[in-house]
Amino acid sequence: MPYSSAGWVWLICVTLALPTGCRYRQTTNCPTPAASGLHTRDLIDPVAQAEGEQFIGVDRFNESIDKRAAHLREELRKDAPPGQPPRNVLCLSGGGSYGAYSAGVLVGWTCRGDRPQFDVVTGISTGALIAPFAFLGSNYDAQLQEFYTTITNDDIFKKQLLRGLLGGDAFTDTTALRKKLSGVLTCEVVAEIAAAHQAGRRLMIGTTEEEGKRFILWNIGEIASRNGPRDRDLIIEVLIGSSAIPGAFPASKIDVYVDGKCYTERHVDGGVSQGLFFYPPYVSPEARNRQTMNLVDTNVYVIVAGKLYADSEVIKASALSQASKNINTVLYAQTRGDLQRLWTYCVLNGMNYNLTAIPAEYPPLGSSGEFDPKVMTALFKQGQSVICSANAWRTTPPVTDAAHGELPQVRWGRDLTFHPRGPQLPIPGPKKMIVQPKYPGAFSGGIPALPVNP
C-alpha cells in the first residue's frame, strides 16, 4: 500500500533522526556460536522459553489430538467396507545422494520381513529415482543397493561451468544419468510397472513445470500401460526432470499437445514445489462410493532422505555463500511443512502416519550433490539399522517434540544459557573446517526441565 502524505513525513523524520538518535553499533568482533562449537538450538533464554512452551502446550496438544483422532477413527470405521484388506502408501522425499538412506530403509525393511506391497508409491527428485524399484518390490533391492552405494558424480553428471556462466541452461550435463536410467529402466521393467498398474496399484512422480511454477503429478503406470513407441522415453524424461536441480542440472523438455498444437514444457525438480506428496489408493470408477473411498486405517509410510532439521555449519560471510546456505534452510522448512500437512490429512482420514528420517545424531551430512560411494554406503547402512531398530517409525510430525529442540526459541533479550536439546556434533565450515562441539558429552537423549516463570 502506498504511503500517505503523513506517512512520508513520518518516514523522512525517522530517517533524519537515525544518525543522531541511534548511535548504537552492533558488536562484530565476537565469534559466532557455530565457530565456537555451539548449536543455536541449545542457546536458550530459560524463563522465556519455559513460558513460551507452556503457552504452546505441545503435550496438551498431543493428548487432545490422540483422543480426537481415536474418536474420529472409530466413526470412520463404521462407514468403511467390511473386511477391507490393509492398504499401504509409500511417500519418498527428495535429497540427492541422501537417497542412499531411503534405499537402505527399503532393503533393511525387506530383511526385517514385514515390508508390504505398496498400493501407491510417490516420489520426487532422488525419491523419483527410487520409486519404480520400491513400487516393484524386493526383487529389485539389489539394483537399488548397487545404485545408491556405487555411483559417483561421473555416473550422474559432467560439469560444464563455462557453458553455464556464458548463458547455458545448466552448469552440468546429465547425459550420464540418462544413460544409467535407460540401462535399468528396461522395456521389461516398464512392462512390470504396467502390469502392476493394471492390477490397481499406482506409481506417481512429481515434477515442477519451470515456467508455470506448478507441481505436476505424473501417473507412470498409466504411461507404461500405453506401450507406445515413445512412452518409455517419456517416463525417463519425467524421472530426469523430477531430479533436475534448477540451474545445476538441465530441465527435461517435454512436448505436450494442447488442442492439437505442440508446446514444449520445461520440467525440473519436484522438490522446488513440494518436499514430498501423498496420493490415495486407487478405486475403479464403477466401485467409487462413500465407503470405498474411505481411507481409514490406510498405512502411510514416509521416508525422508535427510534430517528433519539441517545441521549447524559455519557460513562464510559472503553474499553467494549466505544465499546458497539459506536456500537449503528453506528447503528443510518446506519439507517439515509438507510432513505436518500430511500428518493432519492422516489424522482427519483415520490413516496411520509413519515417518523415518536420518537421525539427528548422525554425523554432519555434507553436500547432497556429491555422490561419494563411501559416504553413501554409510548412509545406506544407517537406513538398514534404523528400520531394524525398536523405534523404526515416528508417528508424529516435526515441531511436536519440545525436549529435542523442535519448538521455536523464545527470547526476551540477549542473555542466554547453554541448555542441550540435541546431539552435540562437530560443526563443518568452509575449506574443510571442522569445529568440535564445545560440550561434547552434554546430551544423552534427555534434558533437564526448564524453569517456569512463577
GROMACS .gro file of C-alpha atoms in nm:
model
  454
    1MET     CA    1   0.000   0.000   0.000
    2PRO     CA    2   0.149   0.346  -0.091
    3TYR     CA    3   0.242   0.580   0.192
    4SER     CA    4   0.003   0.866   0.273
    5SER     CA    5   0.149   1.219   0.287
    6ALA     CA    6   0.159   1.189   0.668
    7GLY     CA    7   0.336   0.859   0.633
    8TRP     CA    8   0.604   1.011   0.411
    9VAL     CA    9   0.661   1.292   0.661
   10TRP     CA   10   0.700   1.037   0.941
   11LEU     CA   11   0.944   0.830   0.734
   12ILE     CA   12   1.159   1.135   0.649
   13CYS     CA   13   1.171   1.240   1.015
   14VAL     CA   14   1.276   0.898   1.129
   15THR     CA   15   1.543   0.878   0.857
   16LEU     CA   16   1.687   1.218   0.956
   17ALA     CA   17   1.684   1.123   1.322
   18LEU     CA   18   1.878   0.800   1.275
   19PRO     CA   19   2.229   0.948   1.257
   20THR     CA   20   2.184   1.142   1.582
   21GLY     CA   21   1.927   0.939   1.773
   22CYS     CA   22   2.054   0.585   1.714
   23ARG     CA   23   2.425   0.571   1.781
   24TYR     CA   24   2.434   0.205   1.894
   25ARG     CA   25   2.655  -0.007   1.671
   26GLN     CA   26   2.624  -0.384   1.652
   27THR     CA   27   2.911  -0.580   1.804
   28THR     CA   28   3.101  -0.755   1.526
   29ASN     CA   29   3.421  -0.880   1.689
   30CYS     CA   30   3.270  -1.182   1.872
   31PRO     CA   31   3.287  -1.534   1.726
   32THR     CA   32   2.965  -1.690   1.602
   33PRO     CA   33   2.815  -1.976   1.806
   34ALA     CA   34   2.886  -2.228   1.528
   35ALA     CA   35   3.251  -2.121   1.504
   36SER     CA   36   3.272  -2.184   1.879
   37GLY     CA   37   3.121  -2.531   1.865
   38LEU     CA   38   2.773  -2.428   1.980
   39HIS     CA   39   2.439  -2.509   1.815
   40THR     CA   40   2.187  -2.223   1.823
   41ARG     CA   41   1.922  -2.481   1.916
   42ASP     CA   42   2.091  -2.512   2.257
   43LEU     CA   43   2.124  -2.139   2.335
   44ILE     CA   44   1.822  -2.071   2.550
   45ASP     CA   45   1.660  -1.783   2.734
   46PRO     CA   46   1.535  -2.023   3.005
   47VAL     CA   47   1.243  -1.832   3.156
   48ALA     CA   48   1.120  -1.700   2.820
   49GLN     CA   49   1.146  -2.047   2.666
   50ALA     CA   50   0.964  -2.215   2.952
   51GLU     CA   51   0.678  -1.966   2.936
   52GLY     CA   52   0.659  -1.994   2.557
   53GLU     CA   53   0.642  -2.374   2.573
   54GLN     CA   54   0.374  -2.355   2.841
   55PHE     CA   55   0.160  -2.141   2.615
   56ILE     CA   56   0.229  -2.353   2.306
   57GLY     CA   57   0.135  -2.658   2.512
   58VAL     CA   58   0.265  -2.936   2.288
   59ASP     CA   59   0.188  -3.206   2.546
   60ARG     CA   60  -0.170  -3.081   2.580
   61PHE     CA   61  -0.199  -3.063   2.203
   62ASN     CA   62  -0.069  -3.417   2.153
   63GLU     CA   63  -0.302  -3.555   2.421
   64SER     CA   64  -0.602  -3.376   2.273
   65ILE     CA   65  -0.519  -3.492   1.919
   66ASP     CA   66  -0.478  -3.853   2.033
   67LYS     CA   67  -0.826  -3.850   2.189
   68ARG     CA   68  -0.992  -3.675   1.895
   69ALA     CA   69  -0.813  -3.892   1.640
   70ALA     CA   70  -0.921  -4.212   1.815
   71HIS     CA   71  -1.283  -4.095   1.820
   72LEU     CA   72  -1.270  -3.988   1.455
   73ARG     CA   73  -1.115  -4.318   1.351
   74GLU     CA   74  -1.394  -4.516   1.518
   75GLU     CA   75  -1.656  -4.306   1.341
   76LEU     CA   76  -1.486  -4.357   1.005
   77ARG     CA   77  -1.460  -4.732   1.059
   78LYS     CA   78  -1.838  -4.750   1.086
   79ASP     CA   79  -1.859  -4.628   0.727
   80ALA     CA   80  -1.577  -4.845   0.585
   81PRO     CA   81  -1.633  -5.160   0.377
   82PRO     CA   82  -1.620  -5.473   0.596
   83GLY     CA   83  -1.318  -5.696   0.553
   84GLN     CA   84  -1.119  -5.444   0.352
   85PRO     CA   85  -0.751  -5.552   0.332
   86PRO     CA   86  -0.480  -5.317   0.464
   87ARG     CA   87  -0.371  -5.051   0.216
   88ASN     CA   88  -0.016  -4.914   0.212
   89VAL     CA   89   0.117  -4.590   0.065
   90LEU     CA   90   0.487  -4.502   0.045
   91CYS     CA   91   0.599  -4.138   0.008
   92LEU     CA   92   0.963  -4.075  -0.086
   93SER     CA   93   1.120  -3.732  -0.044
   94GLY     CA   94   1.397  -3.567  -0.240
   95GLY     CA   95   1.752  -3.538  -0.109
   96GLY     CA   96   2.014  -3.611  -0.377
   97SER     CA   97   2.280  -3.853  -0.257
   98TYR     CA   98   2.100  -3.875   0.079
   99GLY     CA   99   1.862  -4.107  -0.108
  100ALA     CA  100   2.107  -4.378  -0.001
  101TYR     CA  101   1.933  -4.364   0.339
  102SER     CA  102   1.592  -4.424   0.179
  103ALA     CA  103   1.732  -4.715  -0.023
  104GLY     CA  104   1.882  -4.861   0.295
  105VAL     CA  105   1.548  -4.836   0.474
  106LEU     CA  106   1.374  -5.027   0.196
  107VAL     CA  107   1.636  -5.301   0.171
  108GLY     CA  108   1.655  -5.330   0.551
  109TRP     CA  109   1.276  -5.348   0.564
  110THR     CA  110   1.287  -5.649   0.333
  111CYS     CA  111   1.540  -5.816   0.565
  112ARG     CA  112   1.314  -5.739   0.862
  113GLY     CA  113   1.049  -5.949   0.694
  114ASP     CA  114   0.740  -5.727   0.710
  115ARG     CA  115   0.778  -5.490   0.415
  116PRO     CA  116   0.437  -5.467   0.247
  117GLN     CA  117   0.349  -5.446  -0.118
  118PHE     CA  118   0.264  -5.080  -0.169
  119ASP     CA  119  -0.066  -4.985  -0.325
  120VAL     CA  120   0.078  -4.643  -0.409
  121VAL     CA  121   0.435  -4.513  -0.428
  122THR     CA  122   0.504  -4.141  -0.473
  123GLY     CA  123   0.841  -3.980  -0.525
  124ILE     CA  124   1.019  -3.658  -0.616
  125SER     CA  125   1.383  -3.591  -0.703
  126THR     CA  126   1.601  -3.873  -0.569
  127GLY     CA  127   1.277  -4.028  -0.440
  128ALA     CA  128   1.158  -4.039  -0.802
  129LEU     CA  129   1.462  -4.249  -0.895
  130ILE     CA  130   1.395  -4.489  -0.606
  131ALA     CA  131   1.018  -4.506  -0.656
  132PRO     CA  132   0.996  -4.751  -0.951
  133PHE     CA  133   1.208  -5.009  -0.768
  134ALA     CA  134   1.024  -4.960  -0.439
  135PHE     CA  135   0.699  -4.998  -0.634
  136LEU     CA  136   0.804  -5.325  -0.799
  137GLY     CA  137   0.915  -5.476  -0.469
  138SER     CA  138   1.206  -5.650  -0.304
  139ASN     CA  139   1.311  -5.831  -0.624
  140TYR     CA  140   1.479  -5.503  -0.715
  141ASP     CA  141   1.663  -5.450  -0.386
  142ALA     CA  142   1.996  -5.549  -0.540
  143GLN     CA  143   1.965  -5.284  -0.812
  144LEU     CA  144   1.859  -5.027  -0.554
  145GLN     CA  145   2.156  -5.108  -0.332
  146GLU     CA  146   2.401  -5.101  -0.622
  147PHE     CA  147   2.270  -4.767  -0.749
  148TYR     CA  148   2.297  -4.596  -0.410
  149THR     CA  149   2.628  -4.742  -0.292
  150THR     CA  150   2.844  -4.747  -0.606
  151ILE     CA  151   2.757  -4.447  -0.823
  152THR     CA  152   2.983  -4.143  -0.840
  153ASN     CA  153   2.943  -3.790  -0.975
  154ASP     CA  154   3.068  -3.918  -1.312
  155ASP     CA  155   2.770  -4.155  -1.327
  156ILE     CA  156   2.530  -3.863  -1.280
  157PHE     CA  157   2.668  -3.552  -1.449
  158LYS     CA  158   2.956  -3.383  -1.624
  159LYS     CA  159   3.045  -3.030  -1.518
  160GLN     CA  160   3.022  -2.755  -1.779
  161LEU     CA  161   3.083  -2.446  -1.568
  162LEU     CA  162   3.191  -2.220  -1.854
  163ARG     CA  163   2.881  -2.301  -2.055
  164GLY     CA  164   2.664  -2.221  -1.755
  165LEU     CA  165   2.841  -1.890  -1.696
  166LEU     CA  166   2.806  -1.795  -2.062
  167GLY     CA  167   2.429  -1.833  -2.066
  168GLY     CA  168   2.381  -2.208  -2.094
  169ASP     CA  169   2.076  -2.369  -1.931
  170ALA     CA  170   2.278  -2.552  -1.663
  171PHE     CA  171   2.620  -2.595  -1.505
  172THR     CA  172   2.620  -2.969  -1.577
  173ASP     CA  173   2.531  -3.217  -1.847
  174THR     CA  174   2.325  -3.516  -1.723
  175THR     CA  175   2.367  -3.744  -2.024
  176ALA     CA  176   2.538  -3.995  -1.794
  177LEU     CA  177   2.232  -4.018  -1.568
  178ARG     CA  178   2.007  -4.054  -1.870
  179LYS     CA  179   2.217  -4.350  -1.993
  180LYS     CA  180   2.218  -4.502  -1.645
  181LEU     CA  181   1.839  -4.480  -1.617
  182SER     CA  182   1.790  -4.613  -1.968
  183GLY     CA  183   2.001  -4.914  -1.875
  184VAL     CA  184   1.799  -5.002  -1.563
  185LEU     CA  185   1.455  -4.891  -1.677
  186THR     CA  186   1.435  -5.156  -1.947
  187CYS     CA  187   1.131  -5.247  -2.153
  188GLU     CA  188   1.081  -5.544  -1.919
  189VAL     CA  189   1.078  -5.318  -1.613
  190VAL     CA  190   0.830  -5.084  -1.783
  191ALA     CA  191   0.610  -5.385  -1.862
  192GLU     CA  192   0.616  -5.484  -1.493
  193ILE     CA  193   0.510  -5.133  -1.394
  194ALA     CA  194   0.225  -5.154  -1.647
  195ALA     CA  195   0.109  -5.490  -1.508
  196ALA     CA  196   0.109  -5.355  -1.152
  197HIS     CA  197  -0.088  -5.050  -1.269
  198GLN     CA  198  -0.348  -5.270  -1.439
  199ALA     CA  199  -0.382  -5.460  -1.112
  200GLY     CA  200  -0.489  -5.134  -0.944
  201ARG     CA  201  -0.161  -5.010  -0.797
  202ARG     CA  202  -0.024  -4.663  -0.868
  203LEU     CA  203   0.324  -4.512  -0.921
  204MET     CA  204   0.322  -4.131  -0.910
  205ILE     CA  205   0.616  -3.897  -0.976
  206GLY     CA  206   0.621  -3.522  -0.910
  207THR     CA  207   0.794  -3.254  -1.119
  208THR     CA  208   0.778  -2.875  -1.130
  209GLU     CA  209   0.688  -2.710  -1.460
  210GLU     CA  210   0.952  -2.440  -1.452
  211GLU     CA  211   0.781  -2.154  -1.633
  212GLY     CA  212   0.433  -2.212  -1.492
  213LYS     CA  213   0.581  -2.281  -1.146
  214ARG     CA  214   0.329  -2.558  -1.082
  215PHE     CA  215   0.364  -2.902  -0.926
  216ILE     CA  216   0.275  -3.176  -1.177
  217LEU     CA  217   0.185  -3.535  -1.087
  218TRP     CA  218   0.275  -3.797  -1.346
  219ASN     CA  219   0.096  -4.133  -1.341
  220ILE     CA  220   0.386  -4.352  -1.454
  221GLY     CA  221   0.186  -4.675  -1.462
  222GLU     CA  222  -0.071  -4.521  -1.696
  223ILE     CA  223   0.206  -4.406  -1.931
  224ALA     CA  224   0.370  -4.751  -1.915
  225SER     CA  225   0.038  -4.924  -1.994
  226ARG     CA  226   0.002  -4.749  -2.330
  227ASN     CA  227   0.309  -4.932  -2.464
  228GLY     CA  228   0.362  -4.663  -2.726
  229PRO     CA  229   0.692  -4.608  -2.908
  230ARG     CA  230   0.786  -4.301  -2.701
  231ASP     CA  231   0.626  -4.388  -2.366
  232ARG     CA  232   0.941  -4.536  -2.213
  233ASP     CA  233   1.129  -4.221  -2.322
  234LEU     CA  234   0.863  -4.007  -2.154
  235ILE     CA  235   0.900  -4.200  -1.828
  236ILE     CA  236   1.277  -4.144  -1.836
  237GLU     CA  237   1.226  -3.772  -1.910
  238VAL     CA  238   0.989  -3.742  -1.614
  239LEU     CA  239   1.237  -3.911  -1.379
  240ILE     CA  240   1.523  -3.695  -1.509
  241GLY     CA  241   1.310  -3.382  -1.474
  242SER     CA  242   1.198  -3.468  -1.122
  243SER     CA  243   1.563  -3.486  -1.014
  244ALA     CA  244   1.685  -3.182  -1.212
  245ILE     CA  245   1.804  -2.918  -0.966
  246PRO     CA  246   1.728  -2.588  -1.144
  247GLY     CA  247   2.042  -2.427  -1.282
  248ALA     CA  248   2.265  -2.712  -1.174
  249PHE     CA  249   2.100  -2.975  -1.397
  250PRO     CA  250   1.924  -2.904  -1.730
  251ALA     CA  251   1.545  -2.919  -1.731
  252SER     CA  252   1.362  -3.202  -1.905
  253LYS     CA  253   1.199  -3.067  -2.218
  254ILE     CA  254   0.868  -3.248  -2.262
  255ASP     CA  255   0.639  -3.189  -2.559
  256VAL     CA  256   0.269  -3.163  -2.477
  257TYR     CA  257  -0.023  -3.108  -2.712
  258VAL     CA  258  -0.288  -2.851  -2.631
  259ASP     CA  259  -0.590  -2.882  -2.860
  260GLY     CA  260  -0.364  -3.045  -3.118
  261LYS     CA  261  -0.087  -2.782  -3.103
  262CYS     CA  262   0.257  -2.876  -2.972
  263TYR     CA  263   0.422  -2.690  -2.685
  264THR     CA  264   0.746  -2.774  -2.503
  265GLU     CA  265   0.731  -2.762  -2.125
  266ARG     CA  266   1.040  -2.742  -1.903
  267HIS     CA  267   1.023  -2.977  -1.605
  268VAL     CA  268   1.262  -2.953  -1.309
  269ASP     CA  269   1.300  -3.091  -0.957
  270GLY     CA  270   0.967  -3.167  -0.791
  271GLY     CA  271   1.130  -3.053  -0.467
  272VAL     CA  272   1.109  -2.693  -0.588
  273SER     CA  273   0.734  -2.715  -0.525
  274GLN     CA  274   0.698  -2.983  -0.256
  275GLY     CA  275   0.924  -3.187  -0.034
  276LEU     CA  276   0.704  -3.495  -0.077
  277PHE     CA  277   0.342  -3.580  -0.158
  278PHE     CA  278   0.062  -3.828  -0.091
  279TYR     CA  279  -0.169  -3.995  -0.341
  280PRO     CA  280  -0.459  -4.220  -0.229
  281PRO     CA  281  -0.508  -4.586  -0.325
  282TYR     CA  282  -0.697  -4.645  -0.647
  283VAL     CA  283  -1.067  -4.734  -0.664
  284SER     CA  284  -1.220  -4.823  -1.001
  285PRO     CA  285  -1.485  -4.578  -1.132
  286GLU     CA  286  -1.773  -4.824  -1.104
  287ALA     CA  287  -1.684  -4.905  -0.742
  288ARG     CA  288  -1.641  -4.548  -0.616
  289ASN     CA  289  -1.874  -4.454  -0.334
  290ARG     CA  290  -1.854  -4.313   0.015
  291GLN     CA  291  -1.749  -4.647   0.162
  292THR     CA  292  -1.484  -4.749  -0.089
  293MET     CA  293  -1.328  -4.400  -0.092
  294ASN     CA  294  -1.292  -4.412   0.287
  295LEU     CA  295  -0.919  -4.403   0.372
  296VAL     CA  296  -0.947  -4.517   0.732
  297ASP     CA  297  -0.667  -4.747   0.855
  298THR     CA  298  -0.455  -4.688   0.543
  299ASN     CA  299  -0.088  -4.714   0.639
  300VAL     CA  300   0.115  -4.414   0.518
  301TYR     CA  301   0.493  -4.455   0.528
  302VAL     CA  302   0.715  -4.152   0.469
  303ILE     CA  303   1.090  -4.186   0.413
  304VAL     CA  304   1.279  -3.856   0.425
  305ALA     CA  305   1.617  -3.860   0.251
  306GLY     CA  306   1.770  -3.619   0.500
  307LYS     CA  307   1.737  -3.495   0.854
  308LEU     CA  308   1.431  -3.308   0.975
  309TYR     CA  309   1.650  -3.010   1.067
  310ALA     CA  310   1.964  -2.903   0.883
  311ASP     CA  311   2.297  -2.945   1.059
  312SER     CA  312   2.470  -2.640   1.200
  313GLU     CA  313   2.760  -2.508   0.996
  314VAL     CA  314   2.999  -2.216   0.990
  315ILE     CA  315   2.900  -1.997   0.696
  316LYS     CA  316   3.145  -1.779   0.510
  317ALA     CA  317   3.036  -1.416   0.529
  318SER     CA  318   2.991  -1.370   0.156
  319ALA     CA  319   2.673  -1.295  -0.036
  320LEU     CA  320   2.683  -1.610  -0.251
  321SER     CA  321   2.760  -1.840   0.041
  322GLN     CA  322   2.484  -1.694   0.256
  323ALA     CA  323   2.232  -1.712  -0.028
  324SER     CA  324   2.303  -2.079  -0.109
  325LYS     CA  325   2.306  -2.192   0.254
  326ASN     CA  326   1.981  -2.018   0.335
  327ILE     CA  327   1.807  -2.171   0.032
  328ASN     CA  328   1.896  -2.505   0.190
  329THR     CA  329   1.732  -2.392   0.515
  330VAL     CA  330   1.415  -2.300   0.324
  331LEU     CA  331   1.402  -2.647   0.166
  332TYR     CA  332   1.427  -2.816   0.506
  333ALA     CA  333   1.147  -2.594   0.637
  334GLN     CA  334   0.933  -2.675   0.330
  335THR     CA  335   0.974  -3.047   0.391
  336ARG     CA  336   0.874  -3.009   0.757
  337GLY     CA  337   0.566  -2.818   0.647
  338ASP     CA  338   0.474  -3.092   0.400
  339LEU     CA  339   0.519  -3.353   0.675
  340GLN     CA  340   0.292  -3.158   0.908
  341ARG     CA  341   0.023  -3.120   0.641
  342LEU     CA  342   0.037  -3.489   0.556
  343TRP     CA  343   0.008  -3.579   0.925
  344THR     CA  344  -0.302  -3.357   0.954
  345TYR     CA  345  -0.451  -3.528   0.647
  346CYS     CA  346  -0.381  -3.866   0.805
  347VAL     CA  347  -0.548  -3.768   1.133
  348LEU     CA  348  -0.860  -3.635   0.957
  349ASN     CA  349  -0.892  -3.951   0.747
  350GLY     CA  350  -0.810  -4.203   1.020
  351MET     CA  351  -0.487  -4.313   0.850
  352ASN     CA  352  -0.171  -4.438   1.022
  353TYR     CA  353   0.120  -4.192   0.987
  354ASN     CA  354   0.471  -4.339   0.994
  355LEU     CA  355   0.782  -4.128   0.940
  356THR     CA  356   1.153  -4.202   0.927
  357ALA     CA  357   1.439  -3.962   0.856
  358ILE     CA  358   1.814  -3.964   0.903
  359PRO     CA  359   1.864  -3.943   1.282
  360ALA     CA  360   1.973  -3.609   1.426
  361GLU     CA  361   2.275  -3.776   1.588
  362TYR     CA  362   2.414  -3.894   1.253
  363PRO     CA  363   2.737  -3.705   1.166
  364PRO     CA  364   2.704  -3.390   0.953
  365LEU     CA  365   2.591  -3.491   0.607
  366GLY     CA  366   2.791  -3.274   0.370
  367SER     CA  367   2.656  -3.185   0.027
  368SER     CA  368   2.363  -3.383  -0.114
  369GLY     CA  369   2.501  -3.305  -0.459
  370GLU     CA  370   2.816  -3.511  -0.403
  371PHE     CA  371   2.786  -3.881  -0.491
  372ASP     CA  372   3.064  -4.048  -0.293
  373PRO     CA  373   3.024  -4.429  -0.268
  374LYS     CA  374   3.189  -4.441   0.075
  375VAL     CA  375   2.960  -4.173   0.221
  376MET     CA  376   2.651  -4.319   0.055
  377THR     CA  377   2.729  -4.671   0.172
  378ALA     CA  378   2.743  -4.543   0.530
  379LEU     CA  379   2.405  -4.374   0.483
  380PHE     CA  380   2.263  -4.689   0.326
  381LYS     CA  381   2.374  -4.893   0.628
  382GLN     CA  382   2.225  -4.630   0.859
  383GLY     CA  383   1.890  -4.675   0.686
  384GLN     CA  384   1.913  -5.051   0.734
  385SER     CA  385   1.999  -5.003   1.101
  386VAL     CA  386   1.714  -4.760   1.170
  387ILE     CA  387   1.442  -4.971   1.009
  388CYS     CA  388   1.554  -5.278   1.205
  389SER     CA  389   1.555  -5.090   1.538
  390ALA     CA  390   1.282  -5.082   1.801
  391ASN     CA  391   1.193  -4.723   1.708
  392ALA     CA  392   1.190  -4.753   1.331
  393TRP     CA  393   0.895  -4.517   1.274
  394ARG     CA  394   0.793  -4.189   1.427
  395THR     CA  395   0.417  -4.132   1.440
  396THR     CA  396   0.421  -3.756   1.500
  397PRO     CA  397   0.526  -3.474   1.265
  398PRO     CA  398   0.815  -3.232   1.324
  399VAL     CA  399   0.767  -2.945   1.571
  400THR     CA  400   0.592  -3.165   1.826
  401ASP     CA  401   0.896  -3.266   2.033
  402ALA     CA  402   0.986  -2.990   2.278
  403ALA     CA  403   1.254  -3.196   2.451
  404HIS     CA  404   1.468  -3.217   2.140
  405GLY     CA  405   1.453  -2.853   2.040
  406GLU     CA  406   1.182  -2.870   1.774
  407LEU     CA  407   0.979  -2.575   1.905
  408PRO     CA  408   1.056  -2.214   1.816
  409GLN     CA  409   1.304  -2.048   2.050
  410VAL     CA  410   1.162  -1.765   2.258
  411ARG     CA  411   1.388  -1.485   2.379
  412TRP     CA  412   1.335  -1.176   2.587
  413GLY     CA  413   1.681  -1.035   2.525
  414ARG     CA  414   2.048  -1.115   2.473
  415ASP     CA  415   2.132  -1.313   2.787
  416LEU     CA  416   2.121  -1.685   2.715
  417THR     CA  417   2.241  -2.009   2.868
  418PHE     CA  418   2.363  -2.333   2.717
  419HIS     CA  419   2.088  -2.593   2.753
  420PRO     CA  420   2.149  -2.911   2.549
  421ARG     CA  421   1.846  -3.004   2.338
  422GLY     CA  422   2.005  -3.237   2.086
  423PRO     CA  423   2.322  -3.428   1.991
  424GLN     CA  424   2.648  -3.237   2.020
  425LEU     CA  425   2.809  -3.288   1.680
  426PRO     CA  426   3.117  -3.147   1.507
  427ILE     CA  427   3.028  -2.839   1.304
  428PRO     CA  428   3.162  -2.816   0.947
  429GLY     CA  429   3.268  -2.494   0.781
  430PRO     CA  430   3.440  -2.354   0.471
  431LYS     CA  431   3.757  -2.514   0.335
  432LYS     CA  432   3.702  -2.841   0.523
  433MET     CA  433   3.692  -2.664   0.859
  434ILE     CA  434   3.563  -2.884   1.142
  435VAL     CA  435   3.476  -2.729   1.479
  436GLN     CA  436   3.445  -2.977   1.763
  437PRO     CA  437   3.144  -2.931   1.995
  438LYS     CA  438   3.213  -2.710   2.295
  439TYR     CA  439   3.036  -2.953   2.530
  440PRO     CA  440   3.067  -3.295   2.357
  441GLY     CA  441   2.909  -3.505   2.634
  442ALA     CA  442   2.629  -3.268   2.727
  443PHE     CA  443   2.338  -3.453   2.564
  444SER     CA  444   2.237  -3.809   2.644
  445GLY     CA  445   1.890  -3.818   2.492
  446GLY     CA  446   1.701  -3.634   2.766
  447ILE     CA  447   1.715  -3.281   2.905
  448PRO     CA  448   1.654  -3.125   3.246
  449ALA     CA  449   1.332  -2.932   3.288
  450LEU     CA  450   1.336  -2.563   3.212
  451PRO     CA  451   1.247  -2.325   3.496
  452VAL     CA  452   0.897  -2.187   3.482
  453ASN     CA  453   0.821  -1.820   3.529
  454PRO     CA  454   0.613  -1.800   3.850
   0.00000   0.00000   0.00000
